[in-house]
Backbone as JSON, one array per atom type, in Angstrom:
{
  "sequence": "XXXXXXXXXXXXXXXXXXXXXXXXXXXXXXXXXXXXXXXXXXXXXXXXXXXXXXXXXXXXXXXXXXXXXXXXXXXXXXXXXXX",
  "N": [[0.82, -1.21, 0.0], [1.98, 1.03, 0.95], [3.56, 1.43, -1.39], [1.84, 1.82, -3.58], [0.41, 4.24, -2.48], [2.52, 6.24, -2.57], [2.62, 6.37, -5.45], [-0.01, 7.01, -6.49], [-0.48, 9.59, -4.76], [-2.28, 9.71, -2.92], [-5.16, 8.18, -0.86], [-6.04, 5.8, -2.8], [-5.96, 2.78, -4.7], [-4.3, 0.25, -6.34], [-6.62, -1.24, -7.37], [-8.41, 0.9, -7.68], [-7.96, 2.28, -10.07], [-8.48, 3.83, -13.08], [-9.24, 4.2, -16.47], [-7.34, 6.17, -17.78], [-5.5, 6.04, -15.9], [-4.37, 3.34, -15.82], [-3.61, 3.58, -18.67], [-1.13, 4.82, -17.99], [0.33, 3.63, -15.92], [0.73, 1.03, -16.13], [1.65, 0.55, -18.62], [2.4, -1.49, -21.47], [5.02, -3.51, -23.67], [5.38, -4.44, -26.46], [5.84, -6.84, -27.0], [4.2, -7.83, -24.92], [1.8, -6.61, -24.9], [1.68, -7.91, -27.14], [1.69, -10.91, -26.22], [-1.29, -10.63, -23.93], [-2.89, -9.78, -25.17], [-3.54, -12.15, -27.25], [-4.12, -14.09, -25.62], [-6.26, -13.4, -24.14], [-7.88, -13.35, -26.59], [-8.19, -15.91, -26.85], [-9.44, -16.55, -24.51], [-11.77, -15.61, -24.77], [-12.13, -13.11, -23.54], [-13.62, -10.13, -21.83], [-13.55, -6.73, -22.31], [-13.36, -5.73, -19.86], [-12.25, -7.57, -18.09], [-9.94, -7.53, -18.93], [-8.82, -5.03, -18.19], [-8.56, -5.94, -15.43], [-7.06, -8.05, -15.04], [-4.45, -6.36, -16.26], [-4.37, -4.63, -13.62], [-3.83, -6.75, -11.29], [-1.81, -7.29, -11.95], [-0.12, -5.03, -11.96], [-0.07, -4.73, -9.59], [1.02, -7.06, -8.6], [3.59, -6.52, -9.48], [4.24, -4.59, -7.83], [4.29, -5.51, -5.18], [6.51, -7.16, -5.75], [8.2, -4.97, -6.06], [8.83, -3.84, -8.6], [9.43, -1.5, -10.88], [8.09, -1.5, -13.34], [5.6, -3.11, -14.86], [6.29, -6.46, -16.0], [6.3, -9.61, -18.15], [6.12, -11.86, -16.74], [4.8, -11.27, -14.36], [2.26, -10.47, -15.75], [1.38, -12.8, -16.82], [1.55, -14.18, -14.33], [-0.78, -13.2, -13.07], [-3.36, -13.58, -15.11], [-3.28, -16.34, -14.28], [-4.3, -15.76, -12.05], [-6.87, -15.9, -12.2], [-10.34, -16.85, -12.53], [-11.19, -19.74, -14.12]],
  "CA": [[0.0, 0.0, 0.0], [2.71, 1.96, 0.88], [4.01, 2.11, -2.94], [0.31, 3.14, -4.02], [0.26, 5.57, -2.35], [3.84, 7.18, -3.13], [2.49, 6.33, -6.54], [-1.06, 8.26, -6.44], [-0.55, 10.88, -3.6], [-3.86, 9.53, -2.26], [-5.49, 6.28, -0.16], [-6.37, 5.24, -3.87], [-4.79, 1.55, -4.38], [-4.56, -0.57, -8.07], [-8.11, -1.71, -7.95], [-9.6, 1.89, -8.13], [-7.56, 2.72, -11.09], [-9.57, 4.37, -13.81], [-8.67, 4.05, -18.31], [-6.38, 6.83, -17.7], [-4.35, 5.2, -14.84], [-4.13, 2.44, -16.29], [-2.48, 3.63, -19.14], [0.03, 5.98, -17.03], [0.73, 2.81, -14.76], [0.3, -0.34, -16.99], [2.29, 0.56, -19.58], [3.17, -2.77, -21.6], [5.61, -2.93, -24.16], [5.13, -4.78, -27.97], [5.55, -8.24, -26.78], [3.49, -8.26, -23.86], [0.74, -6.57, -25.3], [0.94, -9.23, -28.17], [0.76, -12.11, -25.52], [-2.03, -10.58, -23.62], [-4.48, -10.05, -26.92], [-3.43, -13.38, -27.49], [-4.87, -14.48, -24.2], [-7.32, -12.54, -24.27], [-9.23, -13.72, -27.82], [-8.3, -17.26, -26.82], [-10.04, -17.42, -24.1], [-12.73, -14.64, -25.18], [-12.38, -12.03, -22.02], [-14.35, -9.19, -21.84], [-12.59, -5.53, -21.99], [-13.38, -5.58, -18.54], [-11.24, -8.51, -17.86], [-8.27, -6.89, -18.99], [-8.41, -3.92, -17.2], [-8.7, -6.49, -14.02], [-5.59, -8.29, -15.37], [-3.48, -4.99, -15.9], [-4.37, -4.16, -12.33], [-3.63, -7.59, -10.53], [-0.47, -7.01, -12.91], [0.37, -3.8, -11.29], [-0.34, -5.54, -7.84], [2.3, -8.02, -8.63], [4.74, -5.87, -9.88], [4.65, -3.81, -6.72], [5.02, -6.8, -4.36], [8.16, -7.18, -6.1], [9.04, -3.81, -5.95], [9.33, -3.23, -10.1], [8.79, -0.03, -11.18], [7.21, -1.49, -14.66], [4.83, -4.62, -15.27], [6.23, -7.78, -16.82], [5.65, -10.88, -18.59], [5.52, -12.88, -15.6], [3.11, -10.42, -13.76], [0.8, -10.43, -16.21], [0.99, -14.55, -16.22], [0.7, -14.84, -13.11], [-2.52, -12.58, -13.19], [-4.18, -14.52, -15.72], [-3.4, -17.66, -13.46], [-5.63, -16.18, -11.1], [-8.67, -15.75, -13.42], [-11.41, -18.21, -12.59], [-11.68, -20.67, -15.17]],
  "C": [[0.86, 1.26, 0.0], [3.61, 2.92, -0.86], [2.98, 2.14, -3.73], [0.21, 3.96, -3.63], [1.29, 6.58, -2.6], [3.26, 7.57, -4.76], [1.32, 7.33, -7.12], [-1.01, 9.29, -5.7], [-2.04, 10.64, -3.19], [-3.97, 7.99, -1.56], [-5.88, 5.58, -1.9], [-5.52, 4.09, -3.95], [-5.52, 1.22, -6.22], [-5.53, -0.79, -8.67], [-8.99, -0.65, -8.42], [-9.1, 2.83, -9.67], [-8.27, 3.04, -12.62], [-8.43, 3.85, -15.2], [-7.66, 5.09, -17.94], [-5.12, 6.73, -17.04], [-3.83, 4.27, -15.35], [-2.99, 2.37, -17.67], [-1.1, 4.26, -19.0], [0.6, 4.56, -16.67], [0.53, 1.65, -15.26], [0.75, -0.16, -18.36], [3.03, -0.94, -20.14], [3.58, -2.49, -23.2], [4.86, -3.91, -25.73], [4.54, -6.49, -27.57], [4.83, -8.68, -25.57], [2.61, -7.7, -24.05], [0.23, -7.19, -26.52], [0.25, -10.33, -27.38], [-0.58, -12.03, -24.91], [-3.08, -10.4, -24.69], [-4.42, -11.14, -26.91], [-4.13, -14.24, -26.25], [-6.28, -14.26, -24.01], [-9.04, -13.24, -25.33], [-8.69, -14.92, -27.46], [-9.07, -17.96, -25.86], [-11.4, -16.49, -24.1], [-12.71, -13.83, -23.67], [-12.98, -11.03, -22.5], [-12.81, -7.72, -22.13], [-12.24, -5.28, -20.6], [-12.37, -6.67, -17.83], [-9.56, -8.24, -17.83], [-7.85, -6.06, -18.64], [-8.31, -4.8, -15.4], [-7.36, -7.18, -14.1], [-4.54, -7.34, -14.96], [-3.17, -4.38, -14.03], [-4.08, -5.16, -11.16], [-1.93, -7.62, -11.0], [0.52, -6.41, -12.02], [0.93, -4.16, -9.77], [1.29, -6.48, -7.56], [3.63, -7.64, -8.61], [5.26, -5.03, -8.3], [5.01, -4.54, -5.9], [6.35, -7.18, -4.99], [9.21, -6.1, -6.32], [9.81, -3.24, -7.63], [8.24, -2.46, -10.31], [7.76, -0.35, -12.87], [6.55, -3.19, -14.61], [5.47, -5.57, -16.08], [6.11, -8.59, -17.26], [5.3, -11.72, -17.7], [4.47, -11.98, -15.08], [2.37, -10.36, -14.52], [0.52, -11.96, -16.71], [0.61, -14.99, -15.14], [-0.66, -14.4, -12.75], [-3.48, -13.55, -13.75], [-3.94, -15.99, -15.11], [-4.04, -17.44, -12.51], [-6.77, -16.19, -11.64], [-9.06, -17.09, -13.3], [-11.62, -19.07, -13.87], [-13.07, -20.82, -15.52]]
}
């Protein structure tokens, strides 16, 4: 929580992150926004799905203390997604 909030200047945390945050703070680069499309239309997710991704993403990334999202954080995201 502590590096959400350095990150917003507010109690705001990953989950309340709006389309605009998201792309400020979920920045992914060529090949990790190929795999996630690819994920994505394979297993048909919503738009809404992938903004829940990006943000469990984010989550991950901060528990590890990286300043940018990577391929594993956004695998291990989609390994929590209910089947």
């Amino acid at each position: 929580r502590k590096i959400q909030y350095l990150r917003y200047q507010s109690i705001k945390l990953n989950k309340d992150m709006k389309k605009k945050d998201l792309e400020k703070y979920c920045e992914l680069n060529d090949e990790m926004l190929e795999f996630l499309n690819s994920v994505i239309e394979k297993f048909e997710l919503s738009a809404r799905a992938y903004d829940k991704v990006l943000k469990v993403s984010r989550t991950i990334a901060d528990l590890e203390e990286a300043d940018k999202i990577q391929i594993r954080h956004l695998s291990e995201a989609l390994n929590y997604r209910k089947k």
